[in-house]
Structures are given as structure tokens and as C-alpha cells.
PDB file of C-alpha atoms in Angstrom:
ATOM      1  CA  UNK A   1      -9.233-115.269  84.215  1.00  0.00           C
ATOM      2  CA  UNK A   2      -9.370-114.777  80.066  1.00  0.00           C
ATOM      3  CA  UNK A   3      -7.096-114.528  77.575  1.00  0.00           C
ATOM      4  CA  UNK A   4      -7.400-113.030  74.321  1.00  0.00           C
ATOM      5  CA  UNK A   5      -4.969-112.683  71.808  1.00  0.00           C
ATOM      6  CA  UNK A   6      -5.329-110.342  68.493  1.00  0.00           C
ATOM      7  CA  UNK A   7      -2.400-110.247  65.562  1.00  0.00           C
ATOM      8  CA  UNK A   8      -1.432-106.654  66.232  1.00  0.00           C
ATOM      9  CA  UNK A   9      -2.119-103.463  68.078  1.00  0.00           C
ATOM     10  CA  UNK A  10      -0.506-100.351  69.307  1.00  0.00           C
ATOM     11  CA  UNK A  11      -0.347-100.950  73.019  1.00  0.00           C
ATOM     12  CA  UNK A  12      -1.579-103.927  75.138  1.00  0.00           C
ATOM     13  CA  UNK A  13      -1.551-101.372  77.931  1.00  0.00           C
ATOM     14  CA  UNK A  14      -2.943 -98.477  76.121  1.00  0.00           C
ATOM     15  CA  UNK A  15      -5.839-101.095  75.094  1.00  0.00           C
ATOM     16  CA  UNK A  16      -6.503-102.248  78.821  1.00  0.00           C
ATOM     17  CA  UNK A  17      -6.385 -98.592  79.896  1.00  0.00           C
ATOM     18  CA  UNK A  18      -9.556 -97.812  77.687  1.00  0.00           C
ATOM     19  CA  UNK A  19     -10.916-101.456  78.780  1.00  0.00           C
ATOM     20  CA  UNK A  20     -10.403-100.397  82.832  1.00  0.00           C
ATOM     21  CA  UNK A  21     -12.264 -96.896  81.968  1.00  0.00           C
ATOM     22  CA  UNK A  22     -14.840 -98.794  80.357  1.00  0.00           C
ATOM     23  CA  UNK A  23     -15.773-100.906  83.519  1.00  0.00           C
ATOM     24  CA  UNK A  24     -13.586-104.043  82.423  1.00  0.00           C
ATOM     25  CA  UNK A  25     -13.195-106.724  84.934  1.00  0.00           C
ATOM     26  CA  UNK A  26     -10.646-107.834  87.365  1.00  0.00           C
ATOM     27  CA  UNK A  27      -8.348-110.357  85.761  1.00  0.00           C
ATOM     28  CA  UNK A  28      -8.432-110.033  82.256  1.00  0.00           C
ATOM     29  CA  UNK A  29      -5.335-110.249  79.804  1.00  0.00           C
ATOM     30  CA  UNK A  30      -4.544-109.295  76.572  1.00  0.00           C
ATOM     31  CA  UNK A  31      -2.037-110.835  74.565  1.00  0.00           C
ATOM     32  CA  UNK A  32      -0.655-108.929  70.924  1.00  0.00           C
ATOM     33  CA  UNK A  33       1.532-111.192  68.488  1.00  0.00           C
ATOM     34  CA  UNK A  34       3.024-107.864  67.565  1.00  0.00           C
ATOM     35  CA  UNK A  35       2.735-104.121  68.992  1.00  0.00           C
ATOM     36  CA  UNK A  36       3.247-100.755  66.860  1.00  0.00           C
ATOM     37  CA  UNK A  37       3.582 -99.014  69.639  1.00  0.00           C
ATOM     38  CA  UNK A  38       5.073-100.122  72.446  1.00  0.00           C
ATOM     39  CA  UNK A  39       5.975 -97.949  75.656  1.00  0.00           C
ATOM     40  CA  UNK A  40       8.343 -98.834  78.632  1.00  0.00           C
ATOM     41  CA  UNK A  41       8.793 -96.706  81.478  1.00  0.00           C
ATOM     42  CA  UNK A  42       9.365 -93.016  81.376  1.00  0.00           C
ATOM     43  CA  UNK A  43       7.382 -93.273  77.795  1.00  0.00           C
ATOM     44  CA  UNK A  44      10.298 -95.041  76.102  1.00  0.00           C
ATOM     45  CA  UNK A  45       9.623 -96.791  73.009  1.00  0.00           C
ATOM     46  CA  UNK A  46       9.793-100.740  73.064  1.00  0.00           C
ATOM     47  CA  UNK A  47      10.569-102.542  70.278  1.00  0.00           C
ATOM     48  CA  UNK A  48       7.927-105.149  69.400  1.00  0.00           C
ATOM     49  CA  UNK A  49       8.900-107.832  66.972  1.00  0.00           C
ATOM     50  CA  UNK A  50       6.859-111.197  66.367  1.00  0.00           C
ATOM     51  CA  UNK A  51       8.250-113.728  68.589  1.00  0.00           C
ATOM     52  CA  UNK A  52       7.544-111.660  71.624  1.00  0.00           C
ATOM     53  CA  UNK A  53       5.830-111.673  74.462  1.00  0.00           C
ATOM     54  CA  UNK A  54       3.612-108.582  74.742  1.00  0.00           C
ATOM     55  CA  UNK A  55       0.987-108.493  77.020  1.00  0.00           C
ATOM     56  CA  UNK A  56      -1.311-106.547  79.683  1.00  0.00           C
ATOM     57  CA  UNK A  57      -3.623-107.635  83.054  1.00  0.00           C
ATOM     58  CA  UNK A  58      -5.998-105.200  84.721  1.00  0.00           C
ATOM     59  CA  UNK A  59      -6.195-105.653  88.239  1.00  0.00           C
ATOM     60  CA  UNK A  60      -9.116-103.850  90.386  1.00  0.00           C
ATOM     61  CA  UNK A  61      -8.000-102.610  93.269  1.00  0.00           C
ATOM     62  CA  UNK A  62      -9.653-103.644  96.579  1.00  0.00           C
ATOM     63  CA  UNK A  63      -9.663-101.309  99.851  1.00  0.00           C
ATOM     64  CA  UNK A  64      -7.386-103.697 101.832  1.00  0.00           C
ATOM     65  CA  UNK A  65      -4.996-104.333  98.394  1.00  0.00           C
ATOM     66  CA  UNK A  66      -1.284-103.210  99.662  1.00  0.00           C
ATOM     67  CA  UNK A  67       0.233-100.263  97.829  1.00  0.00           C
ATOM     68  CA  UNK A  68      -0.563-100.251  94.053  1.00  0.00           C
ATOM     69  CA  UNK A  69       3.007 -99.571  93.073  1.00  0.00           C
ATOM     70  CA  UNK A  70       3.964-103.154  94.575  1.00  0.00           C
ATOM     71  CA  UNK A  71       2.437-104.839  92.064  1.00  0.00           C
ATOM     72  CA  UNK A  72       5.434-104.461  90.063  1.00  0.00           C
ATOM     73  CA  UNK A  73       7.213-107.007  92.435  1.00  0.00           C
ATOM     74  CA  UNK A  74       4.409-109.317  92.294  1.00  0.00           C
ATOM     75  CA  UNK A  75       4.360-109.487  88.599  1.00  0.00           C
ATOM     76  CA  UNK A  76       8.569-109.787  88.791  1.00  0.00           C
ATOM     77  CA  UNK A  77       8.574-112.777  90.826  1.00  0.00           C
ATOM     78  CA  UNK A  78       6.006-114.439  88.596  1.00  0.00           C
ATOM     79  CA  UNK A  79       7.834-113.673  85.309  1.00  0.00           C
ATOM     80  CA  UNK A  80      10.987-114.937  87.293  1.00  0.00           C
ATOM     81  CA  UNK A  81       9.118-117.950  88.147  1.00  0.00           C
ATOM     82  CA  UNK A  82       8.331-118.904  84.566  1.00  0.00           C
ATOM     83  CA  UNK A  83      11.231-117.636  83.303  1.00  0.00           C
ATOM     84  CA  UNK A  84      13.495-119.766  85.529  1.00  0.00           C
ATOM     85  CA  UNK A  85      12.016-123.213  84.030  1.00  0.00           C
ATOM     86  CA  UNK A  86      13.262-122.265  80.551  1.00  0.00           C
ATOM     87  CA  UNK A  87      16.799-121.268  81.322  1.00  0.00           C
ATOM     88  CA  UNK A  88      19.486-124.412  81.712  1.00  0.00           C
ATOM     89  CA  UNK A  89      21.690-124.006  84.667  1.00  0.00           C
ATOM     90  CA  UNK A  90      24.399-121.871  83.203  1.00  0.00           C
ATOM     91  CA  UNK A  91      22.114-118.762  83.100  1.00  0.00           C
ATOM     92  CA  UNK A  92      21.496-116.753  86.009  1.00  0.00           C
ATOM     93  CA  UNK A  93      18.410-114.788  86.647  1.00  0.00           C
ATOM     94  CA  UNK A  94      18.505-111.448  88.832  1.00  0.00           C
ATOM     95  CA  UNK A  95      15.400-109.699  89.616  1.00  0.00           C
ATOM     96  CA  UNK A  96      16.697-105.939  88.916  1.00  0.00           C
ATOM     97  CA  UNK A  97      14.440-102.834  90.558  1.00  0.00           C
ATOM     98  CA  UNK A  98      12.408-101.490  89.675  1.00  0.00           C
ATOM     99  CA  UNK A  99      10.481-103.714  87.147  1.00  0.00           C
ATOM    100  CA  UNK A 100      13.533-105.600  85.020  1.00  0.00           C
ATOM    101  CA  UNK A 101      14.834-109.318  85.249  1.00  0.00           C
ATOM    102  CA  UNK A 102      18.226-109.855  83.704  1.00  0.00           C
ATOM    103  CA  UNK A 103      19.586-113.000  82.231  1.00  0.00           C
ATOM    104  CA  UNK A 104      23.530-112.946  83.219  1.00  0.00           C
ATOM    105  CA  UNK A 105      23.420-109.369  83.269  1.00  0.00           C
ATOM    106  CA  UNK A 106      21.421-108.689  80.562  1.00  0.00           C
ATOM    107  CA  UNK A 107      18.070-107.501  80.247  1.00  0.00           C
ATOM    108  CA  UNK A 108      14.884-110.388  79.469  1.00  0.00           C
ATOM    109  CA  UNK A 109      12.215-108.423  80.356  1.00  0.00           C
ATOM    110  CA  UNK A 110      10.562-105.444  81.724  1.00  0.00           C
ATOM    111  CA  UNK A 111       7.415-104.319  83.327  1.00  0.00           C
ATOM    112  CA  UNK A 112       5.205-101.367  83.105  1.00  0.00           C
ATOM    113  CA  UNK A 113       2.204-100.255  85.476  1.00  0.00           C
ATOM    114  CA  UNK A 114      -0.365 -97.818  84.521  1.00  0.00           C
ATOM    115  CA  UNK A 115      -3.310 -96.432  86.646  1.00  0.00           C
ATOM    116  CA  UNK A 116      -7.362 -95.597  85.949  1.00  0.00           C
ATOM    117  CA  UNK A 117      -8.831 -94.557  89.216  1.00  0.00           C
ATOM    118  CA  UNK A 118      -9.154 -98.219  91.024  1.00  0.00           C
ATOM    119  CA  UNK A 119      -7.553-100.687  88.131  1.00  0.00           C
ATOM    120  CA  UNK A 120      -4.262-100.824  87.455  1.00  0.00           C
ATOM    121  CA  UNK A 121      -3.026-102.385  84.312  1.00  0.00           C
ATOM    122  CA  UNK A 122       0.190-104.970  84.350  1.00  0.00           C
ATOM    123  CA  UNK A 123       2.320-104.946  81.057  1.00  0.00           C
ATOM    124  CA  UNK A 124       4.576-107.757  80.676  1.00  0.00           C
ATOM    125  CA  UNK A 125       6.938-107.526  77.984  1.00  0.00           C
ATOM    126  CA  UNK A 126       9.284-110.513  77.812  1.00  0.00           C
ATOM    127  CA  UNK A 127      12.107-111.423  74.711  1.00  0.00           C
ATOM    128  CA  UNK A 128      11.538-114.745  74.360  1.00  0.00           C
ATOM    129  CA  UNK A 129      12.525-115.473  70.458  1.00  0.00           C
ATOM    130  CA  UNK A 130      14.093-111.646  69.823  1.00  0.00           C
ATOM    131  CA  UNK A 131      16.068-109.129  71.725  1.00  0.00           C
ATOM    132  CA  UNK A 132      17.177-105.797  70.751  1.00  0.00           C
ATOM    133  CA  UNK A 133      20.550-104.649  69.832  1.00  0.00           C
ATOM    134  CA  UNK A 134      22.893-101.733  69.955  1.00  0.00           C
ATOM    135  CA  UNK A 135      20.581 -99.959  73.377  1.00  0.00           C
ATOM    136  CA  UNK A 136      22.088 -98.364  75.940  1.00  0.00           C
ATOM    137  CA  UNK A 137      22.081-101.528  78.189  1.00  0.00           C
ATOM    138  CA  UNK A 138      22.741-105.147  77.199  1.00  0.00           C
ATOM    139  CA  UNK A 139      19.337-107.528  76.109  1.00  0.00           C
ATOM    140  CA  UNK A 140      18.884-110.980  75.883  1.00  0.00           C
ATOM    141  CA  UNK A 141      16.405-113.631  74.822  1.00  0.00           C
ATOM    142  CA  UNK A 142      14.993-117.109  76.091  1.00  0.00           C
ATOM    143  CA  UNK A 143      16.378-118.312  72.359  1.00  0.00           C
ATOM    144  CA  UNK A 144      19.758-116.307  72.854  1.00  0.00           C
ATOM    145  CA  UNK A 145      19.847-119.276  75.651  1.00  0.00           C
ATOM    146  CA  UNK A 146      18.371-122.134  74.019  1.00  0.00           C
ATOM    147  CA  UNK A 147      15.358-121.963  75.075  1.00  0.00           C
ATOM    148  CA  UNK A 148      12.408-121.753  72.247  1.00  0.00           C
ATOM    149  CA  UNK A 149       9.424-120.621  73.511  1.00  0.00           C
ATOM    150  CA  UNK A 150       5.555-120.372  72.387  1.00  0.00           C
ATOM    151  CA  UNK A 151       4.419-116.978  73.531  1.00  0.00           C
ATOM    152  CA  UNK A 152       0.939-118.154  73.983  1.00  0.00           C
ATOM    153  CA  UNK A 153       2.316-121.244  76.343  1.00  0.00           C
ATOM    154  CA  UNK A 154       4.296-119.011  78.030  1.00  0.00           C
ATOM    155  CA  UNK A 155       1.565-116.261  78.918  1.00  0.00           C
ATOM    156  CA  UNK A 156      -0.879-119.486  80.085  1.00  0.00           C
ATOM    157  CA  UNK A 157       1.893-120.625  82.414  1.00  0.00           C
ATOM    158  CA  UNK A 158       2.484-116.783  83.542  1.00  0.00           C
ATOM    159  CA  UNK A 159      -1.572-115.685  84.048  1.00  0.00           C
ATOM    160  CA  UNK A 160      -1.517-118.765  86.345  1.00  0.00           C
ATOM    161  CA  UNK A 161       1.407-117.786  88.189  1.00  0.00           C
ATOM    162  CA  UNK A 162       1.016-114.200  88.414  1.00  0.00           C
ATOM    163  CA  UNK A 163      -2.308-115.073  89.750  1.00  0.00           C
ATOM    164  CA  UNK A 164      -1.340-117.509  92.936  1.00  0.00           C
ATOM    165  CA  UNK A 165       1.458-114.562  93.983  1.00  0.00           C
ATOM    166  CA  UNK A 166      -2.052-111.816  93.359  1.00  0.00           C
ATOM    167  CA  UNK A 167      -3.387-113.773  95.569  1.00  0.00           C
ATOM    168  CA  UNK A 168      -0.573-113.865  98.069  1.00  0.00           C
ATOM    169  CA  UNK A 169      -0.329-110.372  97.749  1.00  0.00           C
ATOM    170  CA  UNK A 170      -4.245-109.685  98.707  1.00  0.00           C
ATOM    171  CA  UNK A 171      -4.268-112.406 101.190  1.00  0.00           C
ATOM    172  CA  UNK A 172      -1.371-111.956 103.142  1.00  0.00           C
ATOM    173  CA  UNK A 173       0.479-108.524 102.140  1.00  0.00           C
ATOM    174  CA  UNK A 174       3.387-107.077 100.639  1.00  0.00           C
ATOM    175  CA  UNK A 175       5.789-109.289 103.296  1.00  0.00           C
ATOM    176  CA  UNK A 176       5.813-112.802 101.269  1.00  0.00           C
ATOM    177  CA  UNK A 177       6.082-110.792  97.980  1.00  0.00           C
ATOM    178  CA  UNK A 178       8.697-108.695  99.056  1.00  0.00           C
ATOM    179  CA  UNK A 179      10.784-111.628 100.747  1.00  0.00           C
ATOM    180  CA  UNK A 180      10.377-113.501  97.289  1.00  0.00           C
ATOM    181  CA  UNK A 181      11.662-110.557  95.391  1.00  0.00           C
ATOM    182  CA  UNK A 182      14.742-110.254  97.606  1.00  0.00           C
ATOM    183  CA  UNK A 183      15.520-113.577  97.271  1.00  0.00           C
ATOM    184  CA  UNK A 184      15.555-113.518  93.669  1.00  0.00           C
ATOM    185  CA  UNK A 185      17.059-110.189  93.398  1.00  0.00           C
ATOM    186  CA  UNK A 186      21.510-108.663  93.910  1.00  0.00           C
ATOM    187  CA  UNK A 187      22.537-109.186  97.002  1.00  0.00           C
ATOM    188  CA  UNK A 188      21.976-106.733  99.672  1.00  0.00           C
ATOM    189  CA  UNK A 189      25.539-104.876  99.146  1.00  0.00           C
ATOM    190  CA  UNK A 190      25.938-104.824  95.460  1.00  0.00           C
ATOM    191  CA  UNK A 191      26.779-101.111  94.183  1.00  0.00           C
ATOM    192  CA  UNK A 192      24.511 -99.374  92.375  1.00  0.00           C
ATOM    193  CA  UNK A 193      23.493 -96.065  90.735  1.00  0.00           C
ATOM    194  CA  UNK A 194      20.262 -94.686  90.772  1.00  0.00           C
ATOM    195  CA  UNK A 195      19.056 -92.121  87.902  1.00  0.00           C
ATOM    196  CA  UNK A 196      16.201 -89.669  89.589  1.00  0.00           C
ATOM    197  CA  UNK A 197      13.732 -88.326  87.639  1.00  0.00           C
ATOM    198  CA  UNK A 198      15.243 -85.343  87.212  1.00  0.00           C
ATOM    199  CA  UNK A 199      18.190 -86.673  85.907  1.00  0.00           C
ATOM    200  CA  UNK A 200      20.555 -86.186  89.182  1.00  0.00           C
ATOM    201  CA  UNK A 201      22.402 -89.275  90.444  1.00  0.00           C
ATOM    202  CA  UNK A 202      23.123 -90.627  93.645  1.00  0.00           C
ATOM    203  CA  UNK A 203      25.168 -93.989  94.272  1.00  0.00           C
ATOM    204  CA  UNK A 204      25.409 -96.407  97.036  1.00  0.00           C
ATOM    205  CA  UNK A 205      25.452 -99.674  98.001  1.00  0.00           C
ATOM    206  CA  UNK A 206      21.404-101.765  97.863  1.00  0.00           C
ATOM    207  CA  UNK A 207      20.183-101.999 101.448  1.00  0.00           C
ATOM    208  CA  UNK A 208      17.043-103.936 100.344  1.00  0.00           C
ATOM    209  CA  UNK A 209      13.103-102.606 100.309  1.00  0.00           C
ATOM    210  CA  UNK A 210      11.486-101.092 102.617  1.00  0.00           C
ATOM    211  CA  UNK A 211       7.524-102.171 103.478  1.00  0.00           C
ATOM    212  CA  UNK A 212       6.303-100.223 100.655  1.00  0.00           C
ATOM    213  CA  UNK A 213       8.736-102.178  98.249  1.00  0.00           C
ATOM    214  CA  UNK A 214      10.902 -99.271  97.441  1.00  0.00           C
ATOM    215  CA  UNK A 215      14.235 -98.926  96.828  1.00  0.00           C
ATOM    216  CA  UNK A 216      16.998 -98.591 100.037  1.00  0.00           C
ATOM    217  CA  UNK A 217      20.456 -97.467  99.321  1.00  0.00           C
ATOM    218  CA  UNK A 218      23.687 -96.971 101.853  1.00  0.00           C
ATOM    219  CA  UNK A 219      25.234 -94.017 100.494  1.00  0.00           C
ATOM    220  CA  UNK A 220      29.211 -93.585 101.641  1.00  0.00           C
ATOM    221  CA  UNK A 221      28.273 -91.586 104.897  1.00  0.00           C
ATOM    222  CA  UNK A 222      26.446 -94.054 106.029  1.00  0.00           C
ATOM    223  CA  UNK A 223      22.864 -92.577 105.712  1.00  0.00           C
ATOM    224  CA  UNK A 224      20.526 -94.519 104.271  1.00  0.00           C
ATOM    225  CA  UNK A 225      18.861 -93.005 100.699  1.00  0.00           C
ATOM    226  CA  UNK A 226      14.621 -94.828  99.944  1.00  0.00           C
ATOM    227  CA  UNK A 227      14.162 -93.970  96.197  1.00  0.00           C
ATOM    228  CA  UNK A 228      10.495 -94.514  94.799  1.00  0.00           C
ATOM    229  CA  UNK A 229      11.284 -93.550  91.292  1.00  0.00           C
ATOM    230  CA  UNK A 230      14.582 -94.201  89.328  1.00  0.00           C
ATOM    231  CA  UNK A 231      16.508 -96.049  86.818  1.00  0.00           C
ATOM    232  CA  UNK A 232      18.996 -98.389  88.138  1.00  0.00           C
ATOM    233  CA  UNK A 233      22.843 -99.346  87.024  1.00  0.00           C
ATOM    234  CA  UNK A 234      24.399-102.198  88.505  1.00  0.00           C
ATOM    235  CA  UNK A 235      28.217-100.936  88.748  1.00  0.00           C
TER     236      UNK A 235
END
């Protein structure tokens, strides 16, 4: 595993991406003090102030590796991992699919996987000193909770942790990850909307994952609903 760090660029991801087509190796991060051009999902913009966590791992992807898409849930339940150590006992952390953890309802940090034929890059964006305001969802920070954090502590403790649940992931499958997620995550029952793609809506109740790690929902007839791509609302 390395880590490097450099003051500023445009994308961690965008930068890993070019690394992964270049024949970078399995395992490597990169950490930016500041991004100009941050994406989330769906090519959102993400605000990138100093203070931040901003950062990227490319994983190679091995024939027997589970689903590529289900390394969003392994690199949720490490973030929630670190994350929880920070918070004091008043603040509760939720694990929020498809890639966001929320701090009492509020959104800490998000998640964002890109794919080069067999490496997938990991971003990890995490508001540790900063969080942004006046977005169409609510956003917190570690220091909105009294927490002050070094980034570069923070991403040491999160490579290492994100790398025991890789290798649960590789050595024993989606089922340990997926358990942990669920654990961490609304309870099975909680109402929700899900925002498709193409902008339709459907709303049940959460049902849990299926083995692939997607979404289930229990719409009102009774069916159930697996979504693979969506924003979620908690209602």
C-alpha cells in the first residue's frame, strides 16, 4: 500500500483513472489537500475546500473478485469504521445506499467508483473540518461534531481499514461485507424514495440487498422493486 499526497489537483479519481490506464498497481492511493474539480455521482460537482478529505484507491480486479459495483459497500463500512471513532455518542451514523454515510441525518461523506477495463478506482470524499451549505440535502462535518481531524491521520487509519474489509471481500465474498453494511445501515422497513436515472420515482419501504448488493424495496402491493442505480430520500 502507498500514499501520496500533492497540494492540489483537479480530480483524485480523474488522476488514478490515467494512473490505472497506465498499468498502475493494485493498492495505491492518492491523497489532494484541495481538488478544483471535484465530481460525485451522476457528474455532480463536489465542493473541495482545504480541510477535506479527498482521496482515490485503484483496485485491480481479480477473476474470482465479487461484483465490481460492491466495492462501494466495502469502502462504506470502512469509512463508517473510522468515522465512528471520531463521533461522541450523541451522533448517529447511518450507512445510506448507495455510497453516502450520514451523521444524524445529514450527509459526512460520499463515494464514487469509476472503471478502466480491470481496475476500478475508489474515491473517498469525507467533510471532516468543512461541509457545504444551502444543497439540496443537509451536510455535516467531523468538526460540526467536535471532532478535529488531520486528513492525512485519517486517510492512514482508512487505507488500513479499507484494506482488511478488501481483503474480506476477496477472501470470503460479498456475504460478510454485505451483513456489515446492513448492520450499519436504516432499518429494514424505513420508507424511502428512489430517483431512477431517468428521473421517474418509485417509493417503498427498504427490504435490504440482494447478493449483488443492490438495492430491495417493498412497494405498497407488495411486490418487491431491486434498483441498481438511483438516488435515495429517506422520507
Amino acid at each position: 500500500m502507498t500514499i501520496r499526497t500533492v497540494a492540489e489537483t483537479g480530480s483524485t479519481n480523474a488522476d488514478l483513472l490515467v494512473l490505472a490506464r497506465n498499468g498502475g498497481p493494485d493498492g495505491v492511493w492518492l491523497r489532494a489537500k484541495q481538488q478544483t474539480g471535484g465530481r460525485g455521482r451522476q457528474g455532480r460537482a463536489w465542493v473541495s475546500p482545504p480541510g477535506n478529505l479527498y482521496a482515490s484507491t485503484l483496485v485491480r480486479l481479480r477473476p474470482s473478485d465479487p461484483e465490481a459495483a460492491s466495492l462501494a459497500l466495502v469502502a462504506a463500512v470502512a469509512v463508517e469504521d473510522v468515522v465512528r471513532v471520531y463521533l461522541g455518542t450523541a451522533a448517529i451514523a447511518v450507512l445510506k445506499w448507495p455510497n453516502d454515510l450520514l451523521v444524524n441525518g445529514a450527509k459526512l461523506s460520499g463515494i464514487l467508483l469509476e472503471r478502466a477495463g480491470d481496475a476500478v478506482v475508489v474515491g473517498i470524499g469525507v467533510n471532516l473540518a468543512h461541509h457545504p451549505e444551502s444543497l439540496e440535502r443537509a451536510t455535516t462535518s467531523l468538526a460540526a461534531h467536535g471532532a478535529m481531524v488531520d486528513p492525512a491521520r485519517f486517510l492512514e487509519t482508512l487505507a488500513d481499514t479499507f484494506t482488511r474489509w478488501l481483503g474480506v471481500w476477496r477472501g470470503q465474498g460479498l456475504v460478510p461485507v454485505r451483513a456489515r453494511w446492513l448492520d450499519r445501515a436504516y432499518p429494514v422497513g424505513t420508507a424511502l424514495t428512489a430517483r431512477l436515472p431517468d428521473d421517474s420515482t418509485v417509493e417503498g419501504l427498504f427490504d435490504g440487498l440482494d447478493s449483488s448488493g443492490a438495492l430491495v424495496l417493498r412497494l405498497a402491493d407488495g411486490s418487491r422493486r431491486v434498483i441498481h442505480a438511483a438516488d435515495i430520500f429517506l422520507l
